[in-house]
CSV table of C-alpha atoms and ligand atoms in Angstrom, one decimal:
chain,number,residue,atom,x,y,z
A,1,MET,CA,0.0,0.0,0.0
A,2,SER,CA,1.6,3.3,-1.0
A,3,LYS,CA,1.6,6.0,1.6
A,4,THR,CA,2.1,9.8,1.3
A,5,ALA,CA,4.1,11.9,3.7
A,6,ARG,CA,2.9,15.5,4.3
A,7,LEU,CA,5.3,18.3,5.3
A,8,GLU,CA,4.4,21.9,6.2
A,9,VAL,CA,7.1,24.4,5.6
A,10,ASN,CA,7.2,28.1,4.7
A,11,GLY,CA,3.4,28.1,4.8
A,12,GLN,CA,3.2,25.4,2.1
A,13,THR,CA,2.1,21.8,2.4
A,14,LEU,CA,4.1,19.4,0.4
A,15,GLU,CA,2.9,15.9,-0.3
A,16,MET,CA,5.7,13.4,-0.9
A,17,PRO,CA,5.4,9.8,-2.1
A,18,THR,CA,7.0,7.0,-0.1
A,19,ILE,CA,9.0,4.2,-1.5
A,20,VAL,CA,8.6,0.9,0.3
A,21,GLY,CA,11.3,-1.8,-0.2
A,22,THR,CA,10.8,-5.5,-0.4
A,23,GLU,CA,11.5,-5.9,3.3
A,24,GLN,CA,8.9,-3.1,4.1
A,25,GLU,CA,11.5,-0.4,4.8
A,26,CYS,CA,10.0,2.9,4.1
A,27,GLY,CA,11.7,6.0,2.5
A,28,ILE,CA,10.1,9.4,1.9
A,29,ASP,CA,10.9,10.6,-1.6
A,30,ILE,CA,12.0,14.2,-1.0
A,31,SER,CA,13.1,14.9,-4.6
A,32,SER,CA,10.7,17.8,-5.0
A,33,LEU,CA,11.4,19.3,-1.6
A,34,ARG,CA,13.8,22.1,-2.6
A,35,SER,CA,12.1,23.1,-5.9
A,36,THR,CA,8.7,23.4,-4.0
A,37,THR,CA,9.8,24.8,-0.6
A,38,GLY,CA,13.3,26.1,-1.0
A,39,CYS,CA,14.5,23.9,1.8
A,40,ILE,CA,16.8,20.9,1.9
A,41,THR,CA,17.1,18.1,4.5
A,42,LEU,CA,20.1,18.2,6.9
A,43,ASP,CA,21.2,14.8,8.3
A,44,ASP,CA,24.6,14.8,10.0
A,45,GLY,CA,26.4,11.6,9.2
A,46,TYR,CA,23.6,10.5,6.9
A,47,GLY,CA,22.0,8.4,9.7
A,48,ASN,CA,18.5,8.9,8.2
A,49,THR,CA,19.4,9.3,4.5
A,50,GLY,CA,18.8,6.7,1.9
A,51,SER,CA,21.3,7.4,-0.9
A,52,CYS,CA,19.9,4.9,-3.4
A,53,GLN,CA,17.7,1.9,-4.0
A,54,SER,CA,19.8,-1.2,-3.9
A,55,ALA,CA,19.1,-4.9,-4.4
A,56,VAL,CA,22.5,-6.2,-3.2
A,57,THR,CA,22.3,-6.6,0.6
A,58,PHE,CA,19.7,-6.4,3.3
A,59,ILE,CA,20.4,-5.5,6.9
A,60,ASP,CA,18.0,-5.3,9.8
A,61,GLY,CA,20.1,-3.8,12.5
A,62,GLU,CA,17.5,-4.1,15.3
A,63,LYS,CA,17.1,-7.9,14.7
A,64,GLY,CA,20.8,-8.5,13.8
A,65,ILE,CA,19.9,-9.8,10.2
A,66,LEU,CA,22.3,-9.7,7.3
A,67,ARG,CA,21.5,-11.2,3.9
A,68,TYR,CA,23.4,-11.1,0.6
A,69,ARG,CA,20.8,-11.1,-2.3
A,70,GLY,CA,18.3,-12.5,0.1
A,71,ILE,CA,20.5,-15.4,1.4
A,72,PRO,CA,21.2,-15.3,5.2
A,73,ILE,CA,24.9,-14.7,6.0
A,74,GLU,CA,24.8,-17.8,8.3
A,75,GLU,CA,24.0,-20.0,5.3
A,76,LEU,CA,26.7,-18.6,3.1
A,77,ALA,CA,29.2,-18.8,6.0
A,78,GLU,CA,28.3,-22.5,6.4
A,79,SER,CA,28.1,-23.6,2.8
A,80,SER,CA,29.6,-21.1,0.3
A,81,THR,CA,33.0,-20.3,-1.0
A,82,PHE,CA,34.3,-16.7,-1.3
A,83,VAL,CA,34.4,-16.9,-5.1
A,84,GLU,CA,30.8,-18.2,-5.2
A,85,THR,CA,29.7,-15.5,-2.8
A,86,ALA,CA,31.4,-12.9,-4.9
A,87,TYR,CA,29.5,-14.1,-8.0
A,88,LEU,CA,26.3,-14.0,-6.0
A,89,LEU,CA,26.8,-10.4,-5.0
A,90,ILE,CA,28.0,-9.2,-8.4
A,91,TYR,CA,25.6,-11.0,-10.6
A,92,GLY,CA,22.6,-11.3,-8.3
A,93,HIS,CA,22.2,-15.1,-8.2
A,94,LEU,CA,24.1,-18.2,-7.2
A,95,PRO,CA,26.1,-19.4,-10.1
A,96,THR,CA,25.4,-22.6,-12.0
A,97,LEU,CA,28.4,-24.9,-12.3
A,98,PRO,CA,29.3,-23.6,-15.8
A,99,GLU,CA,28.9,-20.0,-14.6
A,100,LEU,CA,31.2,-20.6,-11.6
A,101,GLN,CA,33.8,-22.4,-13.7
A,102,ARG,CA,33.9,-19.5,-16.2
A,103,PHE,CA,34.2,-17.0,-13.4
A,104,SER,CA,37.0,-19.0,-11.7
A,105,LYS,CA,38.8,-19.3,-15.0
A,106,MET,CA,38.7,-15.6,-15.5
A,107,LEU,CA,40.1,-15.0,-12.0
A,108,THR,CA,43.0,-17.3,-12.8
A,109,GLN,CA,43.5,-15.7,-16.2
A,110,TYR,CA,43.9,-12.2,-14.7
A,111,GLU,CA,45.8,-13.1,-11.5
A,112,ASN,CA,49.2,-11.8,-12.6
A,113,LEU,CA,50.1,-8.1,-12.5
A,114,HIS,CA,51.9,-6.5,-15.4
A,115,GLU,CA,55.6,-7.3,-14.8
A,116,ASP,CA,56.5,-3.6,-14.8
A,117,MET,CA,54.3,-3.1,-11.7
A,118,LYS,CA,57.2,-4.6,-9.7
A,119,TYR,CA,59.1,-1.3,-10.1
A,120,HIS,CA,56.2,0.6,-8.4
A,121,PHE,CA,56.5,-1.6,-5.4
A,122,GLU,CA,60.2,-0.9,-5.2
A,123,GLY,CA,59.4,2.8,-4.9
A,124,PHE,CA,57.6,2.5,-1.6
A,125,PRO,CA,59.5,2.9,1.7
A,126,THR,CA,59.7,-0.4,3.6
A,127,ASN,CA,57.5,0.9,6.4
A,128,ALA,CA,54.7,2.1,4.1
A,129,HIS,CA,51.3,1.0,5.3
A,130,PRO,CA,49.9,-1.7,3.0
A,131,MET,CA,46.6,0.1,2.7
A,132,ALA,CA,48.4,3.1,1.1
A,133,ILE,CA,50.2,0.7,-1.2
A,134,LEU,CA,47.0,-1.1,-2.0
A,135,SER,CA,45.1,2.0,-3.0
A,136,ALA,CA,47.9,3.4,-5.0
A,137,MET,CA,48.6,0.1,-6.8
A,138,ILE,CA,45.0,-0.5,-7.7
A,139,ASN,CA,45.0,2.8,-9.5
A,140,ALA,CA,48.5,2.1,-11.0
A,141,SER,CA,47.4,-1.3,-12.2
A,142,SER,CA,44.6,0.3,-14.4
A,143,CYS,CA,47.3,2.3,-16.3
A,144,TYR,CA,48.6,-0.9,-17.8
A,145,TYR,CA,45.4,-1.9,-19.6
A,146,SER,CA,43.9,0.9,-21.7
A,147,ASP,CA,40.4,-0.5,-21.7
A,148,VAL,CA,40.3,-0.5,-17.9
A,149,MET,CA,41.1,3.2,-17.8
A,150,GLU,CA,37.6,3.7,-19.3
A,151,ARG,CA,34.3,3.1,-17.5
A,152,PRO,CA,33.3,-0.5,-18.4
A,153,THR,CA,30.5,-1.2,-20.8
A,154,ARG,CA,28.0,-3.9,-20.1
A,155,GLU,CA,29.9,-6.0,-22.7
A,156,ASN,CA,33.3,-5.8,-21.1
A,157,PHE,CA,32.3,-5.4,-17.4
A,158,ASP,CA,33.0,-9.1,-16.6
A,159,ILE,CA,36.6,-8.6,-17.6
A,160,HIS,CA,37.1,-5.4,-15.6
A,161,ALA,CA,35.5,-7.1,-12.5
A,162,ALA,CA,37.5,-10.3,-12.8
A,163,ARG,CA,40.7,-8.4,-13.3
A,164,LEU,CA,40.1,-6.3,-10.2
A,165,LEU,CA,38.9,-9.1,-7.9
A,166,SER,CA,41.8,-11.3,-8.9
A,167,GLN,CA,44.5,-8.7,-8.8
A,168,VAL,CA,43.6,-7.1,-5.5
A,169,ARG,CA,44.9,-10.2,-3.7
A,170,THR,CA,48.1,-10.2,-5.8
A,171,ILE,CA,48.7,-6.6,-5.0
A,172,ALA,CA,48.0,-7.2,-1.3
A,173,ALA,CA,50.4,-10.1,-1.1
A,174,PHE,CA,53.1,-8.2,-3.0
A,175,SER,CA,52.8,-5.2,-0.7
A,176,TYR,CA,53.2,-7.5,2.3
A,177,ARG,CA,56.3,-9.1,0.8
A,178,LYS,CA,57.7,-5.7,0.0
A,179,SER,CA,57.1,-4.5,3.6
A,180,ARG,CA,59.1,-7.5,4.9
A,181,GLY,CA,62.0,-7.1,2.4
A,182,LEU,CA,61.0,-10.6,1.0
A,183,PRO,CA,61.1,-11.6,-2.7
A,184,ILE,CA,57.8,-11.5,-4.5
A,185,ILE,CA,56.0,-14.8,-4.9
A,186,TYR,CA,53.9,-15.1,-8.1
A,187,PRO,CA,50.4,-16.6,-8.0
A,188,LYS,CA,49.9,-20.2,-9.2
A,189,PRO,CA,46.9,-21.3,-11.2
A,190,LYS,CA,46.7,-24.6,-9.3
A,191,TYR,CA,45.6,-22.9,-6.1
A,192,ARG,CA,42.1,-21.6,-5.5
A,193,TYR,CA,41.4,-18.0,-4.6
A,194,THR,CA,42.2,-18.0,-0.8
A,195,ALA,CA,44.9,-20.7,-0.9
A,196,ASN,CA,46.6,-18.8,-3.7
A,197,PHE,CA,46.7,-15.6,-1.6
A,198,LEU,CA,48.2,-17.5,1.3
A,199,HIS,CA,50.7,-19.0,-1.1
A,200,MET,CA,51.7,-15.5,-2.3
A,201,LEU,CA,52.0,-14.3,1.4
A,202,PHE,CA,53.9,-17.2,3.0
A,203,SER,CA,55.6,-19.4,0.4
A,204,ASP,CA,59.3,-19.0,-0.1
A,205,VAL,CA,61.1,-19.1,-3.4
A,206,TYR,CA,62.1,-22.8,-3.2
A,207,GLN,CA,59.2,-24.2,-1.2
A,208,ASP,CA,55.5,-23.6,-1.4
A,209,TYR,CA,53.6,-23.0,1.8
A,210,GLU,CA,50.8,-25.6,2.0
A,211,PRO,CA,48.2,-24.1,4.4
A,212,PRO,CA,46.2,-26.5,6.5
A,213,PRO,CA,42.5,-26.7,5.3
A,214,GLU,CA,41.2,-25.1,8.5
A,215,VAL,CA,43.5,-22.1,7.8
A,216,VAL,CA,42.2,-21.7,4.3
A,217,ARG,CA,38.6,-22.1,5.5
A,218,ALA,CA,39.0,-19.5,8.3
A,219,LEU,CA,40.4,-16.9,5.9
A,220,ALA,CA,37.7,-17.6,3.3
A,221,LEU,CA,35.1,-17.2,6.1
A,222,ILE,CA,36.6,-13.8,6.9
A,223,PHE,CA,36.4,-12.8,3.2
A,224,ILE,CA,32.8,-14.0,2.9
A,225,LEU,CA,31.7,-12.2,6.1
A,226,HIS,CA,33.2,-8.9,4.9
A,227,ALA,CA,32.0,-9.2,1.3
A,228,ASP,CA,29.3,-6.6,1.5
A,229,HIS,CA,27.4,-4.4,4.0
A,230,GLU,CA,25.2,-2.1,2.0
A,231,GLN,CA,25.8,1.7,2.1
A,232,ASN,CA,28.7,1.8,4.6
A,233,CYS,CA,31.4,4.5,4.4
A,234,SER,CA,33.6,2.8,1.8
A,235,THR,CA,30.8,1.5,-0.4
A,236,SER,CA,29.2,4.9,-0.4
A,237,THR,CA,32.6,6.3,-1.4
A,238,VAL,CA,32.9,3.8,-4.2
A,239,ARG,CA,29.4,4.8,-5.4
A,240,MET,CA,30.2,8.5,-5.0
A,241,VAL,CA,33.3,8.2,-7.2
A,242,ALA,CA,31.5,5.8,-9.7
A,243,SER,CA,28.6,8.3,-10.0
A,244,SER,CA,31.0,10.7,-11.9
A,245,GLN,CA,31.6,7.8,-14.3
A,246,ALA,CA,35.1,7.1,-13.1
A,247,ASN,CA,36.4,3.7,-14.0
A,248,LEU,CA,36.0,0.7,-11.7
A,249,PHE,CA,39.7,0.6,-10.5
A,250,ALA,CA,39.6,4.3,-9.6
A,251,SER,CA,36.3,3.9,-7.7
A,252,ALA,CA,37.7,0.8,-5.8
A,253,ALA,CA,41.0,2.6,-4.9
A,254,ALA,CA,38.9,5.4,-3.3
A,255,GLY,CA,37.0,2.7,-1.4
A,256,VAL,CA,40.3,1.4,0.0
A,257,CYS,CA,41.1,4.9,1.4
A,258,ALA,CA,37.7,5.2,3.0
A,259,LEU,CA,38.0,1.7,4.5
A,260,TRP,CA,41.4,2.5,6.1
A,261,GLY,CA,40.0,4.8,8.9
A,262,PRO,CA,39.9,3.4,12.4
A,263,LEU,CA,36.1,4.0,12.7
A,264,HIS,CA,35.6,1.7,9.7
A,265,GLY,CA,37.8,-1.1,8.4
A,266,GLY,CA,40.9,0.1,10.3
A,267,ALA,CA,39.1,-0.9,13.5
A,268,ASN,CA,40.3,-4.5,13.2
A,269,GLN,CA,43.9,-3.4,13.5
A,270,ARG,CA,43.0,-1.2,16.4
A,271,VAL,CA,41.2,-4.0,18.3
A,272,ILE,CA,44.4,-6.1,18.4
A,273,GLU,CA,46.5,-3.1,19.4
A,274,MET,CA,44.0,-2.4,22.2
A,275,LEU,CA,44.1,-6.0,23.4
A,276,ALA,CA,47.9,-6.0,23.3
A,277,ASP,CA,48.0,-2.8,25.4
A,278,ILE,CA,45.6,-4.2,27.9
A,279,HIS,CA,47.6,-7.4,28.1
A,280,LYS,CA,50.9,-5.5,28.5
A,281,SER,CA,49.5,-3.2,31.2
A,282,GLY,CA,48.3,-6.2,33.3
A,283,ASP,CA,44.8,-4.8,33.2
A,284,ASP,CA,42.1,-7.5,33.2
A,285,GLY,CA,40.0,-5.2,30.9
A,286,SER,CA,38.1,-3.4,33.7
A,287,ARG,CA,40.3,-0.3,33.6
A,288,PHE,CA,40.0,-0.1,29.9
A,289,ILE,CA,36.2,-0.4,30.0
A,290,ALA,CA,36.1,2.4,32.5
A,291,ALA,CA,38.3,4.6,30.2
A,292,ALA,CA,36.1,3.8,27.2
A,293,LYS,CA,33.1,5.1,29.0
A,294,GLU,CA,34.9,8.3,29.9
A,295,LYS,CA,34.3,10.8,27.0
A,296,ASN,CA,37.6,12.7,27.6
A,297,SER,CA,39.8,9.7,27.7
A,298,GLY,CA,40.0,9.6,23.9
A,299,LYS,CA,39.5,5.8,24.2
A,300,ARG,CA,36.7,3.7,22.7
A,301,LEU,CA,36.1,0.0,23.0
A,302,MET,CA,37.3,-0.9,19.5
A,303,GLY,CA,35.3,-3.6,17.7
A,304,PHE,CA,32.2,-2.5,19.6
A,305,GLY,CA,29.2,-0.4,18.4
A,306,HIS,CA,27.7,0.1,15.0
A,307,ARG,CA,25.7,2.7,13.2
A,308,VAL,CA,23.2,0.1,11.9
A,309,TYR,CA,23.4,-2.8,14.3
A,310,LYS,CA,21.6,-2.2,17.6
A,311,ASN,CA,21.9,-5.9,18.4
A,312,TYR,CA,24.7,-8.5,18.1
A,313,ASP,CA,26.4,-8.2,14.7
A,314,PRO,CA,25.7,-11.6,13.1
A,315,ARG,CA,29.2,-11.6,11.6
A,316,ALA,CA,30.7,-11.2,15.1
A,317,ARG,CA,28.7,-14.2,16.3
A,318,ILE,CA,29.9,-16.4,13.5
A,319,LEU,CA,33.5,-15.3,14.0
A,320,LYS,CA,33.5,-15.9,17.7
A,321,LYS,CA,32.4,-19.5,17.1
A,322,ALA,CA,35.0,-19.8,14.3
A,323,SER,CA,37.8,-18.5,16.5
A,324,ASP,CA,36.9,-21.1,19.2
A,325,GLU,CA,37.0,-23.9,16.6
A,326,LEU,CA,40.2,-22.7,14.9
A,327,PHE,CA,42.1,-22.4,18.2
A,328,GLU,CA,40.9,-25.9,19.2
A,329,SER,CA,41.9,-27.5,15.9
A,330,LEU,CA,45.3,-25.8,15.7
A,331,LYS,CA,45.8,-26.3,19.4
A,332,LEU,CA,46.5,-22.6,19.9
A,333,ASP,CA,46.4,-20.5,23.0
A,334,ASP,CA,46.2,-16.7,22.8
A,335,PRO,CA,45.8,-14.5,25.9
A,336,GLN,CA,44.2,-11.9,23.7
A,337,LEU,CA,41.2,-14.2,23.0
A,338,ALA,CA,40.6,-14.6,26.7
A,339,ILE,CA,40.9,-10.8,27.2
A,340,ALA,CA,38.5,-10.2,24.3
A,341,LYS,CA,35.9,-12.6,25.8
A,342,LYS,CA,36.3,-10.9,29.2
A,343,LEU,CA,35.8,-7.4,27.7
A,344,GLU,CA,32.7,-8.6,25.8
A,345,GLU,CA,31.2,-10.1,29.0
A,346,ALA,CA,31.9,-7.0,31.0
A,347,ALA,CA,30.6,-4.6,28.3
A,348,LEU,CA,27.4,-6.6,27.7
A,349,SER,CA,26.5,-6.4,31.4
A,350,ASP,CA,27.5,-2.7,31.8
A,351,SER,CA,24.6,-0.1,31.7
A,352,TYR,CA,26.7,2.3,29.5
A,353,PHE,CA,26.9,-0.2,26.7
A,354,ILE,CA,23.4,-1.6,27.3
A,355,GLU,CA,21.7,1.8,27.1
A,356,ARG,CA,23.6,2.7,23.9
A,357,LYS,CA,23.0,-0.7,22.4
A,358,LEU,CA,26.7,-1.3,21.8
A,359,TYR,CA,27.5,-4.9,20.8
A,360,PRO,CA,30.6,-6.6,19.3
A,361,ASN,CA,30.9,-5.8,15.6
A,362,VAL,CA,32.7,-7.8,12.8
A,363,ASP,CA,36.1,-6.4,13.8
A,364,PHE,CA,36.0,-7.6,17.4
A,365,TYR,CA,37.0,-11.3,16.7
A,366,SER,CA,38.3,-11.1,13.1
A,367,GLY,CA,41.7,-9.8,14.2
A,368,ILE,CA,42.2,-12.6,16.7
A,369,ILE,CA,41.6,-15.1,13.9
A,370,MET,CA,44.0,-13.3,11.6
A,371,ARG,CA,46.6,-13.3,14.3
A,372,ALA,CA,46.2,-17.1,14.6
A,373,LEU,CA,46.8,-17.4,10.8
A,374,ASN,CA,50.1,-15.4,11.2
A,375,ILE,CA,48.8,-12.5,9.3
A,376,PRO,CA,50.6,-9.4,10.5
A,377,THR,CA,48.5,-6.7,12.2
A,378,GLU,CA,49.1,-4.0,9.5
A,379,MET,CA,47.6,-6.4,6.9
A,380,PHE,CA,44.3,-6.8,8.7
A,381,THR,CA,42.5,-3.9,7.0
A,382,VAL,CA,43.9,-5.1,3.7
A,383,ILE,CA,42.2,-8.5,4.3
A,384,PHE,CA,39.0,-6.6,4.9
A,385,ALA,CA,39.5,-4.7,1.6
A,386,ILE,CA,40.0,-8.0,-0.4
A,387,GLY,CA,36.8,-9.3,1.3
A,388,ARG,CA,34.9,-6.2,0.5
A,389,MET,CA,35.9,-6.0,-3.2
A,390,PRO,CA,32.9,-8.1,-4.5
A,391,GLY,CA,30.5,-5.7,-2.7
A,392,TRP,CA,32.2,-2.6,-4.2
A,393,ILE,CA,32.1,-4.3,-7.6
A,394,ALA,CA,28.4,-5.2,-7.2
A,395,HIS,CA,27.4,-1.7,-6.2
A,396,TYR,CA,29.4,-0.3,-9.1
A,397,LYS,CA,27.5,-2.7,-11.5
A,398,GLU,CA,24.2,-1.7,-10.0
A,399,MET,CA,24.9,1.9,-11.0
A,400,LEU,CA,26.2,0.9,-14.4
A,401,ASP,CA,23.0,-1.0,-15.1
A,402,ASP,CA,20.8,1.9,-13.9
A,403,PRO,CA,19.8,4.1,-16.8
A,404,LYS,CA,18.6,6.8,-14.4
A,405,ALA,CA,21.9,7.0,-12.4
A,406,ARG,CA,23.0,10.5,-11.8
A,407,ILE,CA,26.1,12.1,-10.4
A,408,TYR,CA,26.1,12.2,-6.5
A,409,ARG,CA,26.1,15.8,-5.4
A,410,PRO,CA,24.8,16.5,-1.9
A,411,ARG,CA,24.0,20.1,-0.9
A,412,GLN,CA,24.8,21.9,2.3
A,413,ILE,CA,23.6,24.6,4.7
A,414,TYR,CA,26.2,27.4,4.4
A,415,VAL,CA,27.2,28.8,7.8
A,416,GLY,CA,30.2,30.8,6.7
A,417,GLN,CA,30.7,34.6,6.3
A,418,THR,CA,28.3,36.5,4.2
A,419,ILE,CA,29.5,38.8,1.4
A,420,ASN,CA,33.0,40.1,2.2
A,421,HIS,CA,35.5,42.0,0.0
A,422,TYR,CA,39.1,41.5,-1.1
A,423,VAL,CA,41.6,43.6,0.9
A,424,PRO,CA,45.1,44.4,-0.5
A,425,ILE,CA,47.8,42.8,1.7
A,426,ASP,CA,49.2,46.2,3.1
A,427,LYS,CA,45.7,47.0,4.4
A,428,ARG,CA,45.0,43.8,6.2
A,429,THR,CA,44.7,43.9,10.0
A,430,GLY,CA,45.0,40.1,10.5
A,431,LYS,CA,41.5,39.8,12.0
A,432,ALA,CA,38.7,38.3,10.1
A,433,GLY,CA,36.1,40.7,8.8
B,501,LIG,N1,33.2,2.6,22.9
B,501,LIG,C1,32.6,3.5,23.8
B,501,LIG,N2,31.6,4.3,23.5
B,501,LIG,C2,31.0,4.1,22.3
B,501,LIG,C3,31.5,3.2,21.3
B,501,LIG,C4,32.6,2.4,21.7
B,501,LIG,N3,33.1,1.5,20.8
B,501,LIG,N4,30.8,3.3,20.2
B,501,LIG,C5,29.9,4.3,20.4
B,501,LIG,N5,30.0,4.8,21.7
B,501,LIG,C6,29.1,5.8,22.4
B,501,LIG,C7,29.4,7.2,21.9
B,501,LIG,O1,30.4,7.8,22.7
B,501,LIG,C8,28.1,7.8,22.0
B,501,LIG,O2,27.8,8.1,23.3
B,501,LIG,P1,26.9,9.4,23.8
B,501,LIG,O3,25.6,9.1,23.2
B,501,LIG,O4,27.0,9.4,25.3
B,501,LIG,O5,27.6,10.6,23.1
B,501,LIG,C9,27.1,6.7,21.6
B,501,LIG,O6,27.8,5.5,21.9
B,501,LIG,C10,26.8,6.7,20.1
B,501,LIG,O7,28.0,6.7,19.4
B,501,LIG,P2,28.2,7.4,18.0
B,501,LIG,O8,29.7,7.6,17.8
B,501,LIG,O9,27.4,8.6,17.8
B,501,LIG,O10,27.7,6.3,17.0
B,501,LIG,P3,28.0,6.2,15.4
B,501,LIG,O11,26.8,5.4,14.9
B,501,LIG,O12,28.2,7.5,14.9
B,501,LIG,O13,29.3,5.4,15.3
B,501,LIG,C11,30.9,3.6,15.3
B,501,LIG,C12,29.4,4.0,15.1
B,501,LIG,C13,31.1,2.2,14.8
B,501,LIG,C14,31.8,4.5,14.5
B,501,LIG,C15,31.2,3.6,16.8
B,501,LIG,O14,30.4,2.7,17.5
B,501,LIG,C16,32.7,3.4,17.1
B,501,LIG,O15,33.5,4.3,17.1
B,501,LIG,N6,33.1,2.1,17.4
B,501,LIG,C17,34.4,1.7,17.6
B,501,LIG,C18,35.1,1.6,16.2
B,501,LIG,C19,34.7,0.3,15.5
B,501,LIG,O16,34.7,-0.8,16.1
B,501,LIG,N7,34.4,0.5,14.2
B,501,LIG,C20,34.1,-0.7,13.4
B,501,LIG,C21,32.6,-0.6,12.9
B,501,LIG,S1,32.0,-2.1,12.2
B,501,LIG,C22,32.9,-2.4,10.8
B,501,LIG,C23,33.0,-1.3,9.8
B,501,LIG,O17,32.1,-0.5,9.6
B,501,LIG,O18,34.1,-1.2,9.2
């Protein structure tokens, strides 16, 4: 049933249609607001703003539900592979066997970087953060293929997408090897997506690293759980850049930069640093919890809280169980896991966190698993970026396929100085005005 919203402003009544999604979410279409009333909406941090209609991912943050193309994340975590999940997100349906085989073949075909890219890696200082290298090299990589410099067409989109999805892990692995002063290890077609990445990270020149199946599975699970999350900061960035008709690689490189921040993907690195600090200081977590509640302390319980989830993040629930299973099967013991569990228990029974509906998010346990896989801390957000790539590509495609897509261009309420005049330098007093 379509509803109408009514707004009275400047003595006028505006009737606005509502758009109801397939999960009954309701949005008020305000597209005639400014032309009719002269007003715009103002929504700090976009907490109430729908930027698009999208069919990729559904989240119900109150109930803790996450579905890719309608399929619950729990089912994908249990039964799917990362490549199959990537196909699902990008093309909108689970692939048939021939579709999956064709997609996998393309990922293998495009796994190598242009050989001259090696020189770009050599130009970075050894302590360069791998997220900086990743973003720069995704853009650099597009320079080697003239067609990729252009916005894809519907006909060649598959090639652009496969090239990016395949090469992101090659670039990520090369940047890690560079940061350790280790020789580059090339991808090998005999390995599947995740195993191939682990091979490029950890093999040495004369001997391949053969990861145990539970290691491959744990990393693939992390990739699957990070693969999309609707209009988050980095995906909105990708869509913003894509809306100007920039190419897919440029849009994804911008997404990497947005993901890097500690309030977004960078939180997984910060969680481990926080756990290490707590462990080193001999705190059992209670002192840190007290500081995180104190506004002026500059501390937050990293890996806790979410703009959309006001309930347990379903990805954190899956990762918590996966970390228990991994530690048991690899016979590992990590004091950080015990501290994390203690922090979680304390926060979930503390009125500060209860009242604000702050629960563990995806970053709370992912870092502990990556540590167990010997992935260095500075690579954690890079792993997130590899996982998120199918989502970014899916959102890019959604815009490419939309004949009504327009450039994103928000407005503002100007609060600066009103008309002011140029003053020659010898007449300036140094004060504004
Ligand atoms: N520790 C302590 N207090 C917190 C935390 C936290 N982790 N998160 C939110 N709060 C408090 C915040 O101080 C505020 O309190 P008050 O109402 O008294 O001012 C209230 O909760 C609401 O917080 P907010 O910052 O207005 O909420 P937001 O929706 O703008 O931010 C968030 C969401 C994820 C940025 C925030 O919860 C946070 O900084 N969490 C820690 C960083 C983190 O784990 N980020 C990963 C997010 S999930 C994966 C991803 O997106 O990449």
